[in-house]
Coordinates of C-alpha atoms in Angstrom, one line a residue:
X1 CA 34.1 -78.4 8.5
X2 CA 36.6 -75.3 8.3
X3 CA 40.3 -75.5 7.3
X4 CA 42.4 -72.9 9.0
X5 CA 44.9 -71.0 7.1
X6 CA 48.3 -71.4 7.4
X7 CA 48.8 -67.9 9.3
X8 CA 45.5 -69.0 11.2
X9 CA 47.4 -72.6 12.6
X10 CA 50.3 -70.4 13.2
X11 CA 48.6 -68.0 15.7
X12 CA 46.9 -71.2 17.2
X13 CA 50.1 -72.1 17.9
X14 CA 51.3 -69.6 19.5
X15 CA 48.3 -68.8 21.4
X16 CA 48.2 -72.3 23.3
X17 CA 52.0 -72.2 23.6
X18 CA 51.2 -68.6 25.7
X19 CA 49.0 -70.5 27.6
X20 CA 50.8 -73.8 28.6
X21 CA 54.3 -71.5 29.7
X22 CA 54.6 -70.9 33.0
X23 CA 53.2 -67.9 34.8
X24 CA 56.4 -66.3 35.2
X25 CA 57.4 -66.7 31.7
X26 CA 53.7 -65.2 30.8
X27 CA 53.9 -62.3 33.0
X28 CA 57.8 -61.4 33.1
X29 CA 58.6 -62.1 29.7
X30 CA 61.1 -64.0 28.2
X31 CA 65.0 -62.3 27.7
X32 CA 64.5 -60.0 24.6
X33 CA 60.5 -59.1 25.4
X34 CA 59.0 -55.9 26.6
X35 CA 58.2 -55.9 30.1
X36 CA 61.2 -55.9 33.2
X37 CA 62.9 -59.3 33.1
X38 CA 62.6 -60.5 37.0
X39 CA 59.4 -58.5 37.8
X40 CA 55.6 -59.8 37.7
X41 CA 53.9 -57.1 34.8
X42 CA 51.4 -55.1 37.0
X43 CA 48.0 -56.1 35.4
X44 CA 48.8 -59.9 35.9
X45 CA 49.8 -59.6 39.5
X46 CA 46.6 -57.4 39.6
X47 CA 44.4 -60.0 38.3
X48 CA 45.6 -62.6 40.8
X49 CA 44.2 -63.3 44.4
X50 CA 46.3 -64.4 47.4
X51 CA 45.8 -68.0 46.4
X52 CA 46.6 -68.0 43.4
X53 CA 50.1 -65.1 43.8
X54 CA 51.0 -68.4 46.5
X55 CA 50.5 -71.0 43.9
X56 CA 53.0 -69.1 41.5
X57 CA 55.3 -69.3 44.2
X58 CA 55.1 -73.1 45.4
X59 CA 55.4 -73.6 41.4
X60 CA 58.5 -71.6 41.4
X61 CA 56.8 -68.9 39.0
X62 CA 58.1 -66.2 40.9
X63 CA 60.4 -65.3 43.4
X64 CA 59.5 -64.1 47.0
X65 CA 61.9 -61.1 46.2
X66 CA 60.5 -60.0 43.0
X67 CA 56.7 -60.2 44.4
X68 CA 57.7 -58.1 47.1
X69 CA 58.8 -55.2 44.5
X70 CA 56.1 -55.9 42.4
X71 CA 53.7 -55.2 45.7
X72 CA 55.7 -51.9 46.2
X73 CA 55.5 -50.7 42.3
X74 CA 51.7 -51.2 42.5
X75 CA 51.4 -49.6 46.2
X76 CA 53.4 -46.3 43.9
X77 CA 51.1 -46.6 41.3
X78 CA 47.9 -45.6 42.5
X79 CA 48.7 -44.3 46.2
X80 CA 49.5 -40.7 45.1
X81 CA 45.7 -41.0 44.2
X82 CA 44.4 -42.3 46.8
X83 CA 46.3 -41.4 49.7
X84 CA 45.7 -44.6 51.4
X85 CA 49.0 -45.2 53.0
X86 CA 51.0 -44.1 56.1
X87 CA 54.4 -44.4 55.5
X88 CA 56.4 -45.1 52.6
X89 CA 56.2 -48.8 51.1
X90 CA 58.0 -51.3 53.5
X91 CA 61.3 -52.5 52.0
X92 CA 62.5 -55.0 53.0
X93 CA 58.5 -56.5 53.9
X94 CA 58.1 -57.7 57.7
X95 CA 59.6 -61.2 58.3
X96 CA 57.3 -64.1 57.7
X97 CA 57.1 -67.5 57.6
X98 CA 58.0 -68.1 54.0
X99 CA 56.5 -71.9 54.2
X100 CA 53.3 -71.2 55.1
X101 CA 50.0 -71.7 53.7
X102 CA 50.4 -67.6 52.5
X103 CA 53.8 -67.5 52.5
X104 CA 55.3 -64.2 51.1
X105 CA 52.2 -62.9 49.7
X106 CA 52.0 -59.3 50.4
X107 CA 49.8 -57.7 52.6
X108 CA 49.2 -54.5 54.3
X109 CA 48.5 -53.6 58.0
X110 CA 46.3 -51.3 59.4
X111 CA 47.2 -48.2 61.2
X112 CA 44.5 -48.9 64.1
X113 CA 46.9 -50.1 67.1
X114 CA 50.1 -51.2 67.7
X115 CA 50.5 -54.0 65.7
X116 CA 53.2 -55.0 64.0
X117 CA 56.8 -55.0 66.3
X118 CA 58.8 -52.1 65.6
X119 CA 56.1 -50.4 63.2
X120 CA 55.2 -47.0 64.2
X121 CA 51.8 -46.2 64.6
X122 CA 49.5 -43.2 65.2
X123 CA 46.2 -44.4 65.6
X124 CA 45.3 -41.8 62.4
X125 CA 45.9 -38.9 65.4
X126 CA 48.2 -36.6 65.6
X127 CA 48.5 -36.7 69.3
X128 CA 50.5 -40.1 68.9
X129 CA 54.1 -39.4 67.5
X130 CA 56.9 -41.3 67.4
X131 CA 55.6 -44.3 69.1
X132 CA 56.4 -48.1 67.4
X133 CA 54.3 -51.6 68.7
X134 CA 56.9 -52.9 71.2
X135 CA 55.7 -56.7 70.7
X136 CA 53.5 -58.4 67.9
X137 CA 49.4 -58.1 68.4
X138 CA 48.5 -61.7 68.8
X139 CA 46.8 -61.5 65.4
X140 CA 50.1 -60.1 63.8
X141 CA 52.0 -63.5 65.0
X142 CA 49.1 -65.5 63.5
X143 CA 49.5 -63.4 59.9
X144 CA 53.6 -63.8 60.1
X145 CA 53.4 -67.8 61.2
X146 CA 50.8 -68.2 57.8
X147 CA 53.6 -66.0 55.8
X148 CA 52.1 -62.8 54.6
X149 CA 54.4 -60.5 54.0
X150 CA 53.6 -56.6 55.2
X151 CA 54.6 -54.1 52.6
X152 CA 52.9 -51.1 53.8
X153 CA 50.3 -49.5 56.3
X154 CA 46.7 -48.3 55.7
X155 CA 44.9 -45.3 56.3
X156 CA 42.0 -45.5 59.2
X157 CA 40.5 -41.9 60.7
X158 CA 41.0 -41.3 64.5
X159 CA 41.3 -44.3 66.8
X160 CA 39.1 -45.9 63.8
X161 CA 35.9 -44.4 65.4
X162 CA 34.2 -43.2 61.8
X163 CA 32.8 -44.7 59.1
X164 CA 34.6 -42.3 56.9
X165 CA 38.6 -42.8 56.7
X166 CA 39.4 -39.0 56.9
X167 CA 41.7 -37.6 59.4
X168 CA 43.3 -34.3 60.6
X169 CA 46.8 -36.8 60.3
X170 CA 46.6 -38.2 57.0
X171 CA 44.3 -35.8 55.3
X172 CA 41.1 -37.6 52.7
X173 CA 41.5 -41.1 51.8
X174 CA 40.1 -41.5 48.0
X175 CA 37.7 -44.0 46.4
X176 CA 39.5 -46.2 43.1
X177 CA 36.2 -46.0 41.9
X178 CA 35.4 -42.1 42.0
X179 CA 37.9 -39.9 43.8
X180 CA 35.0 -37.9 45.1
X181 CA 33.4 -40.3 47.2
X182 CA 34.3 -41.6 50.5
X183 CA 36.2 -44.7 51.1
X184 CA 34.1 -45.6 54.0
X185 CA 35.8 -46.5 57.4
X186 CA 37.4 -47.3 59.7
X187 CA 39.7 -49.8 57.4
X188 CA 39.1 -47.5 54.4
X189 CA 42.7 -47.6 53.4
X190 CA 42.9 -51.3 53.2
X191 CA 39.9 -51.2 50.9
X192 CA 40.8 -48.8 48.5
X193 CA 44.7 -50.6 47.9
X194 CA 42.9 -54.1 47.5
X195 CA 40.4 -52.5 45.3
X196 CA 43.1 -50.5 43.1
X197 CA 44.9 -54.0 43.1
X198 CA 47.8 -53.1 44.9
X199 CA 47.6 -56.1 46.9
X200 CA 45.1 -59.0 47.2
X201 CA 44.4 -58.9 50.2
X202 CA 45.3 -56.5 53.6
X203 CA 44.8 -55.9 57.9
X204 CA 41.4 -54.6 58.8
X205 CA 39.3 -54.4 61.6
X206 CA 35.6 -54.0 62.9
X207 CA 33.8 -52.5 66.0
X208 CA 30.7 -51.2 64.0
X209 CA 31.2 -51.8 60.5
X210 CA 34.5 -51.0 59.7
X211 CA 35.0 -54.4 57.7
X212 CA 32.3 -54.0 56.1
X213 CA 31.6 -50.3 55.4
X214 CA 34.8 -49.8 52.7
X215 CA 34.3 -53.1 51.6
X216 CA 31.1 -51.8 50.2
X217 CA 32.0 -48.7 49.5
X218 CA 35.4 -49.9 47.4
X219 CA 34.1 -52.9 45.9
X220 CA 35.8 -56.1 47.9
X221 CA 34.9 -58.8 50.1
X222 CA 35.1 -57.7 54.0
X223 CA 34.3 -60.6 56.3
X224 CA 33.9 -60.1 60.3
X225 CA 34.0 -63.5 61.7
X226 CA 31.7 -64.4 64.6
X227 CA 33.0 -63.1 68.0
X228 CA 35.9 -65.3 69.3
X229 CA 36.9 -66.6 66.0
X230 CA 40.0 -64.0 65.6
X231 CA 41.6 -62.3 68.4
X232 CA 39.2 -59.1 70.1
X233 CA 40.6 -56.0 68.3
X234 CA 39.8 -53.8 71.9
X235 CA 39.1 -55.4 75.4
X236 CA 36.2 -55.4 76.8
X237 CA 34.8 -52.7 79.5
X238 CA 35.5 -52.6 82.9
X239 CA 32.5 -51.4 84.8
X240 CA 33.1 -47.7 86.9
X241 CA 33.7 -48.3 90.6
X242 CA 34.5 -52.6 89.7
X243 CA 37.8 -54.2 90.7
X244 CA 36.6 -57.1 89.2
X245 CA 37.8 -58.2 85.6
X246 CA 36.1 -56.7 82.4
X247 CA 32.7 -57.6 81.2
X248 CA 32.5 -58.9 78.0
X249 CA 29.9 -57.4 76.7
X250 CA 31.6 -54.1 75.0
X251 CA 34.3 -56.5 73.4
X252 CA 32.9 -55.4 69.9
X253 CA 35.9 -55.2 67.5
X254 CA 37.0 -58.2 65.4
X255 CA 40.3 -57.5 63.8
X256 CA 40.5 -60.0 60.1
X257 CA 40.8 -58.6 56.9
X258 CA 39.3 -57.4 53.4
X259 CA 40.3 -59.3 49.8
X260 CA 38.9 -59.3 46.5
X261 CA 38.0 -63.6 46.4
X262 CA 36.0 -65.5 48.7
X263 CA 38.6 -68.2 48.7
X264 CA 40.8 -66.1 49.9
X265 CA 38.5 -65.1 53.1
X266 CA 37.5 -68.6 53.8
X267 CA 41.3 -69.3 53.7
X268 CA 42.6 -66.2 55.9
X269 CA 40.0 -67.5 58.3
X270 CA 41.0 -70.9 58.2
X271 CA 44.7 -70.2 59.2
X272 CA 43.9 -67.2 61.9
X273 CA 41.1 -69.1 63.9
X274 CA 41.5 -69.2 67.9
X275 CA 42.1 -72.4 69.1
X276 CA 39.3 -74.4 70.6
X277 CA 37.3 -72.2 68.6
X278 CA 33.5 -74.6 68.2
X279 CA 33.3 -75.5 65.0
X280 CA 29.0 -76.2 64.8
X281 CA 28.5 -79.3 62.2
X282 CA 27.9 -78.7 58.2
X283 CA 24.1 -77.5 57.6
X284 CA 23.6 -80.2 55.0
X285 CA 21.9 -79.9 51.4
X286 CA 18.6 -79.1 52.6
X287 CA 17.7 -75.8 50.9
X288 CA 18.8 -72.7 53.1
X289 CA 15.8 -70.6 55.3
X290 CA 17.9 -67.1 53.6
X291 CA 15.4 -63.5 55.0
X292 CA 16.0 -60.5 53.3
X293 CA 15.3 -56.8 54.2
X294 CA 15.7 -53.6 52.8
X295 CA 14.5 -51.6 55.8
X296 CA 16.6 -50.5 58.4
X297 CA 16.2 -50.6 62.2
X298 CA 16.8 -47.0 62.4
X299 CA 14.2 -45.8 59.7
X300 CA 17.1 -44.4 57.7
X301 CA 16.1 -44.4 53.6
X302 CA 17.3 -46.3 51.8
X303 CA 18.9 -45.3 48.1
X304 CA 17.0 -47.5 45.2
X305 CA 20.0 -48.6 43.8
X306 CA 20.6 -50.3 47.0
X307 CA 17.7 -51.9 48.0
X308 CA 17.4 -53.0 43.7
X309 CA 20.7 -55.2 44.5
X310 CA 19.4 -56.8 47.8
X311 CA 16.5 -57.9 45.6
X312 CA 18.7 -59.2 42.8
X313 CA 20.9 -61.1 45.8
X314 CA 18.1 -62.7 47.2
X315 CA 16.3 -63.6 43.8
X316 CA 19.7 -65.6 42.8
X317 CA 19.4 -67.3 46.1
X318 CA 16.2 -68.2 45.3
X319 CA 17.3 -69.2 42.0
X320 CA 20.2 -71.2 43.5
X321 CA 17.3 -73.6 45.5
X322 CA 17.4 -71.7 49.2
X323 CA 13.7 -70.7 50.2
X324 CA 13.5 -66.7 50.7
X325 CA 11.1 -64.6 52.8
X326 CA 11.1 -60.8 53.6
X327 CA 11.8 -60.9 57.6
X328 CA 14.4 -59.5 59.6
X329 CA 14.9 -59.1 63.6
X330 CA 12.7 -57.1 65.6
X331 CA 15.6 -54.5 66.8
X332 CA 15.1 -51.2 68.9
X333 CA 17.6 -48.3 66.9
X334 CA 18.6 -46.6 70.3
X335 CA 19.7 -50.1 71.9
X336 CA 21.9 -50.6 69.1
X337 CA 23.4 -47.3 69.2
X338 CA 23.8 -47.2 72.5
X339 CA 25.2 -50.8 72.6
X340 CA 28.0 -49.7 70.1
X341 CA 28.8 -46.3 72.4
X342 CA 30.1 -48.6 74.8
X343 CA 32.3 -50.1 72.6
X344 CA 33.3 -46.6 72.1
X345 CA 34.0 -45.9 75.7
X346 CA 35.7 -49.7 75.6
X347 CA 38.4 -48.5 73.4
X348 CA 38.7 -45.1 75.3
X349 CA 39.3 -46.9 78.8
X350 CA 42.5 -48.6 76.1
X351 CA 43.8 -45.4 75.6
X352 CA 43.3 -44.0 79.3
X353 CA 45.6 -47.5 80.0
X354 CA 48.1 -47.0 77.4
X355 CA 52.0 -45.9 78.5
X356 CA 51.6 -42.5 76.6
X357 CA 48.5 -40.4 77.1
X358 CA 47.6 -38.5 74.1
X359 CA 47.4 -34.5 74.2
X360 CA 44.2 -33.1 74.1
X361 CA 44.9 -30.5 72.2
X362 CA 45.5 -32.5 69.3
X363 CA 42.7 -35.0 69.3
X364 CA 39.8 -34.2 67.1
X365 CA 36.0 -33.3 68.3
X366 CA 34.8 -36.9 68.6
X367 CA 37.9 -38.4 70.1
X368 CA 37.5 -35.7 72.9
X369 CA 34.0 -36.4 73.8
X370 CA 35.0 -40.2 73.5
X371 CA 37.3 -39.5 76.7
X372 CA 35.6 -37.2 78.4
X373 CA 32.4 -39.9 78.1
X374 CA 34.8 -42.5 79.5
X375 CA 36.3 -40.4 82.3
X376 CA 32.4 -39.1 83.2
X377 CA 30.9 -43.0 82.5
X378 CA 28.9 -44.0 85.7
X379 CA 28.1 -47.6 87.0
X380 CA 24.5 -47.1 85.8
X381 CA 24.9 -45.5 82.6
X382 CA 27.5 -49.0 81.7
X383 CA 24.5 -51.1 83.2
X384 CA 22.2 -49.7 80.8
X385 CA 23.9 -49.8 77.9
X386 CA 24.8 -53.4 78.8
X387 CA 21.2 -54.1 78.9
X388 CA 20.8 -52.5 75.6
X389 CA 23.4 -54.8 74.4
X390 CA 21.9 -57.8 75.5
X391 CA 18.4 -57.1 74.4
X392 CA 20.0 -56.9 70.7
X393 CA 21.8 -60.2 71.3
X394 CA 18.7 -62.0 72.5
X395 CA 16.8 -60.6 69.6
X396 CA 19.3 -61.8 66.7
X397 CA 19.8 -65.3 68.3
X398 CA 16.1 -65.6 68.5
X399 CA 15.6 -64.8 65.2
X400 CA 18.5 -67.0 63.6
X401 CA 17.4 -69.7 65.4
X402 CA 15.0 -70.4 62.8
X403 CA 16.9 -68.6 59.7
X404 CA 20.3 -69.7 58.1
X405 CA 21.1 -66.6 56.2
X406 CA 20.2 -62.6 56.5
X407 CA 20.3 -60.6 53.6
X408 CA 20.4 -56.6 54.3
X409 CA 22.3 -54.0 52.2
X410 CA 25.5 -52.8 53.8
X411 CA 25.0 -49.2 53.7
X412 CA 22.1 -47.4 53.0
X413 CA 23.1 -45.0 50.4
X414 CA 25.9 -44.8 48.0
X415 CA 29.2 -43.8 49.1
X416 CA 29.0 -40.0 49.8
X417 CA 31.2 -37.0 48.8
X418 CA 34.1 -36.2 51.5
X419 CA 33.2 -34.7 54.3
X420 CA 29.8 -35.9 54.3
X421 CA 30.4 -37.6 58.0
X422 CA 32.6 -34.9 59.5
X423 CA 34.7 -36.1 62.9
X424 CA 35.3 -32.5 63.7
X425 CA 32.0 -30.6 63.0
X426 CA 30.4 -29.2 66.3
X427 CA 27.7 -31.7 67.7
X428 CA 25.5 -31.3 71.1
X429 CA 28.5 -29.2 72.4
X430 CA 26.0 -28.4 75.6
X431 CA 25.2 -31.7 76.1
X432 CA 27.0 -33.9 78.3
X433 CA 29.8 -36.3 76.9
X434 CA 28.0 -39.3 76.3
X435 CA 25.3 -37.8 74.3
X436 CA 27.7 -35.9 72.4
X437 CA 29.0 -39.5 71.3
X438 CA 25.8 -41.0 70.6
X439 CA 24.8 -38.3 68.3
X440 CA 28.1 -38.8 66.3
X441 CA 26.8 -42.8 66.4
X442 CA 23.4 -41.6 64.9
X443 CA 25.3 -39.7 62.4
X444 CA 26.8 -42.6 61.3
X445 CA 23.8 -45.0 61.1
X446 CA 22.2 -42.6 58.9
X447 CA 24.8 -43.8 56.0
X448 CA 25.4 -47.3 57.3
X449 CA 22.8 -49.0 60.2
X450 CA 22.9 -52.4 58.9
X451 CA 26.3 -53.5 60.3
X452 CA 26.5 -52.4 64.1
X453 CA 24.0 -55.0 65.7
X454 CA 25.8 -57.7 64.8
X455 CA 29.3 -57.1 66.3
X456 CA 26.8 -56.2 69.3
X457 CA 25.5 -59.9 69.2
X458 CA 28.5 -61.9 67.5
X459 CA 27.2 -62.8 64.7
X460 CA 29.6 -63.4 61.9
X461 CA 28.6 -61.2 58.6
X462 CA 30.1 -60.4 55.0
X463 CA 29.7 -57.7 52.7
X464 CA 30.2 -58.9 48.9
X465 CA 30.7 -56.3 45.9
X466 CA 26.8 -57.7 44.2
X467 CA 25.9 -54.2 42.7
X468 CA 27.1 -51.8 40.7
X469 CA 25.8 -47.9 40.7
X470 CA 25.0 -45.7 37.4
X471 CA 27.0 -43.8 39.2
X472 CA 29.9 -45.8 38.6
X473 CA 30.3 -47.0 42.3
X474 CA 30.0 -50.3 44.0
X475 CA 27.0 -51.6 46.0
X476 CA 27.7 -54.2 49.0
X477 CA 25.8 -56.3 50.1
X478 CA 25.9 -58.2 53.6
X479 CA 25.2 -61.6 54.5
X480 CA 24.6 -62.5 58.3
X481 CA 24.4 -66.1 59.8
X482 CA 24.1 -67.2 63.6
X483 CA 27.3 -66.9 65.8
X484 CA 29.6 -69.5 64.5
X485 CA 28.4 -70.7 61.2
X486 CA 31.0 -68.4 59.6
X487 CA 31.8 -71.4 57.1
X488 CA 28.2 -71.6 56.2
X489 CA 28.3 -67.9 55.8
X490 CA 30.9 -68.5 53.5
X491 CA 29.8 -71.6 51.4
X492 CA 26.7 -68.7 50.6
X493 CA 28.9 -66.0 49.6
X494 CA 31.0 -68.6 46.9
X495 CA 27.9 -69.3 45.7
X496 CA 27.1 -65.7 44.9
X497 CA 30.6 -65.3 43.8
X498 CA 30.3 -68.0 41.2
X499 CA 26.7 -66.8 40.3
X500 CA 27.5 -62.5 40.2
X501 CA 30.6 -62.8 39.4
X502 CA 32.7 -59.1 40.4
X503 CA 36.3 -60.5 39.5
X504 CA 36.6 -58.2 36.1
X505 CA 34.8 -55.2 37.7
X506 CA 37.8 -52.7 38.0
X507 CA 37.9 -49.5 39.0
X508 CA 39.2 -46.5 37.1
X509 CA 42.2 -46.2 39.7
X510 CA 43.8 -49.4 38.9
X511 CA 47.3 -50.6 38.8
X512 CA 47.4 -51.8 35.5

């Protein structure tokens, strides 16, 4: 047996008197000690998740004021690096439901529609000035009625149609992890500020990946639900030449949100679910039928660093007790891209609709041959894509109906320089409109194919920060289960959470 020194008892003392005081007395320091006196110090507002920042509240640790600031003094910290914001920090945040299950927690919204009552938007175009969201989405009155507070808007390229967040409006959006690389897209903004710790969690959506692709790229969770769970981010298409309502069919875009816990997404989800949403009963403690692949659908290579952390994914769920196989779906490359360029001409029949029509001569090369393939779309050209679409969905349900889990990676390569996927370089300019947009869509899938077939079937998927680069950079990888088993999907991803744990993985752009 040892006998501490008197100095040693001493600093015992104080160390377990650090850690029984109250967060607020830890973090803001008590009258006398370094640090601002009524503000959360940036590292430990950093280190905590949406839960956890709400718990501090409830315990009166903090003040709904002060957290706010806090928010805004870490959104000034690192945005001048990352150029991930629209506008300037929102002061005083949105009004929100202070009471609720998130109330005042900060949050940022996404700059991909109008959102938010009275927020201007752009769509990341310069062809949209001036214009603010007359009403709330019906997502935005979910996030106020749950409390989170909106301090800011993210970046997201041209009517979010890239998987690279790089716009003739807002210029490159930069990577936390190396300012070189790409953020990913469409929601790259909202990755990069959750990943520098400005906030813990923030507004994304999804129509092809764009959840999922920063996610990956940044290093955080990005969750799309299955189809129906959250309110449709675009409507679906309505057929040339039909008076008859939409078809559901093109309704690819799931609007949710990336974080940096998996509590936090199972929570989100919880409190933003569609009523009457099915809710399928608990899978039980059988072990889980998981498949894992490393090839894609499109025959794009795969980088080794990649496919190394699917392996090491699927060899801890083996670990864990699941039984693994190598399988995947049987998928045909062109249906799935040309299932997703209807979502494509889905959200250009939104803007055709909207009040103000955008000037050509300030939309960028993709977003003109998006509407010019809308205008041009025929009856049988929709039919066949619709047909592609289906043939996807039959394939996935088939194949989930004897597997509980997919494991793919979530790109297939590393997050490239800027300017890798170019929205404005010259593609099949002789070719007509729609081809023009399914070579950008083959583009695309060259970087990241693993993510569009399942907003084409509704599957709900999740790409979690597992790897980590010699490069420095993150690795996702995703997690698919059938349409609705979002919570089993989830009870997977704690388990890989707990088991490769990512929480003190920060990247050199970082609040603190």
């Amino acid at each position: 047996m040892t006998t501490k020194t008197g100095q040693e008892a001493a600093e015992a003392a104080d160390e377990a008197e650090e850690v029984t005081r109250p967060v607020w007395a830890r973090i803001a320091g008590e009258p006398g000690e370094e640090g601002e006196e009524g503000h959360l110090e940036l590292d430990e507002y950093a280190s905590l998740d949406a839960t956890a920042l709400r718990e501090c509240l409830v315990q009166g640790d903090v003040a709904a004021p002060e957290l706010a600031d806090t928010a805004r003094r870490a959104l000034a910290r690192v945005n001048d690096a990352l150029n991930a914001l629209t506008i300037p920090p929102l002061d005083p945040a949105l009004d929100a439901n202070p009471n609720g299950r998130l109330g005042s927690v900060p949050f940022l919204l996404k700059d991909s529609a109008p959102f938010a009552r009275g927020l201007p938007f752009s769509l990341g175009s310069r062809s949209i000035s001036g214009a603010a969201a007359a009403a709330d989405h019906p997502l935005m009155r979910k996030f106020r009625d749950c409390g989170l507070a909106a301090v800011g808007q993210t970046t997201a390229p041209e009517w979010s149609l890239s998987f690279a967040t790089e716009s003739l409006r807002y210029g490159v959006t930069r990577n936390p992890w190396a300012l070189e690389r790409s953020v990913g897209g469409s929601s790259g903004g909202a990755a990069a500020l959750v990943a520098a710790g400005a906030v813990p969690l923030a507004h994304a959506s999804d129509g092809a990946g764009s959840i999922r692709i920063p996610a990956s790229c940044c290093g955080v969770v990005g969750m799309k639900p299955s189809r129906g769970r959250t309110t449709p981010s675009n409507p679906a298409l309505r057929l040339p030449g039909s008076s008859g309502p939409p078809t559901a069919g093109a309704a690819l875009g799931v609007d949710f949100a990336v974080t940096r816990t998996v509590r936090d997404t199972a929570l989100l989800l919880e409190l933003v679910t569609e009523p009457g949403f099915p809710t399928p009963a608990p899978a039980g403690t059988s072990p889980l039928r998981v498949a894992v692949t490393t090839a894609s659908w499109s025959g794009a290579a795969i980088n080794s660093e990649v496919a190394a952390a699917v392996t090491a994914a699927a060899e801890m769920l083996e670990w864990i007790g699941h039984r693994v196989t190598a399988s995947s779906p049987t998928l045909d490359a062109d249906d799935i891209r040309d299932g997703a360029a209807l979502g494509f001409l889905a959200a250009g029949q939104q803007i055709l609709a909207a009040p103000v029509q955008p000037r050509r001569d300030l939309l960028e090369t993709v977003s003109r041959s998006v509407l010019d393939a809308t205008l041009a779309l025929s009856r049988p050209q929709a039919e066949a894509s619709l047909a592609a679409q289906a043939r996807v969905t039959r394939a996935v349900q088939g194949f989930f109906a004897h597997t509980d889990i997919l494991v793919t990676p979530t790109l297939a390569q590393l997050p490239p320089p800027h300017g890798t996927l170019d929205y404005n370089r010259p593609r099949d300019r002789g070719g007509p409109p729609l081809q023009q947009v399914q070579s950008w869509i083959d583009e695309m899938f060259e970087f990241g194919p693993f993510t569009a077939a399942f907003n084409i079937a509704g599957n709900p998927a999740i790409s979690l920060p597992l790897g980590h680069s010699v490069h420095g950079v993150p690795i996702g990888v995703q997690l698919v289960a059938a349409w609705g088993r979002d919570e089993l999907l989830l009870d997977v991803a704690a388990d890989l959470e707990r088991a490769m744990p990512w929480k003190n993985r920060l990247p050199p752009i970082f609040v603190s």
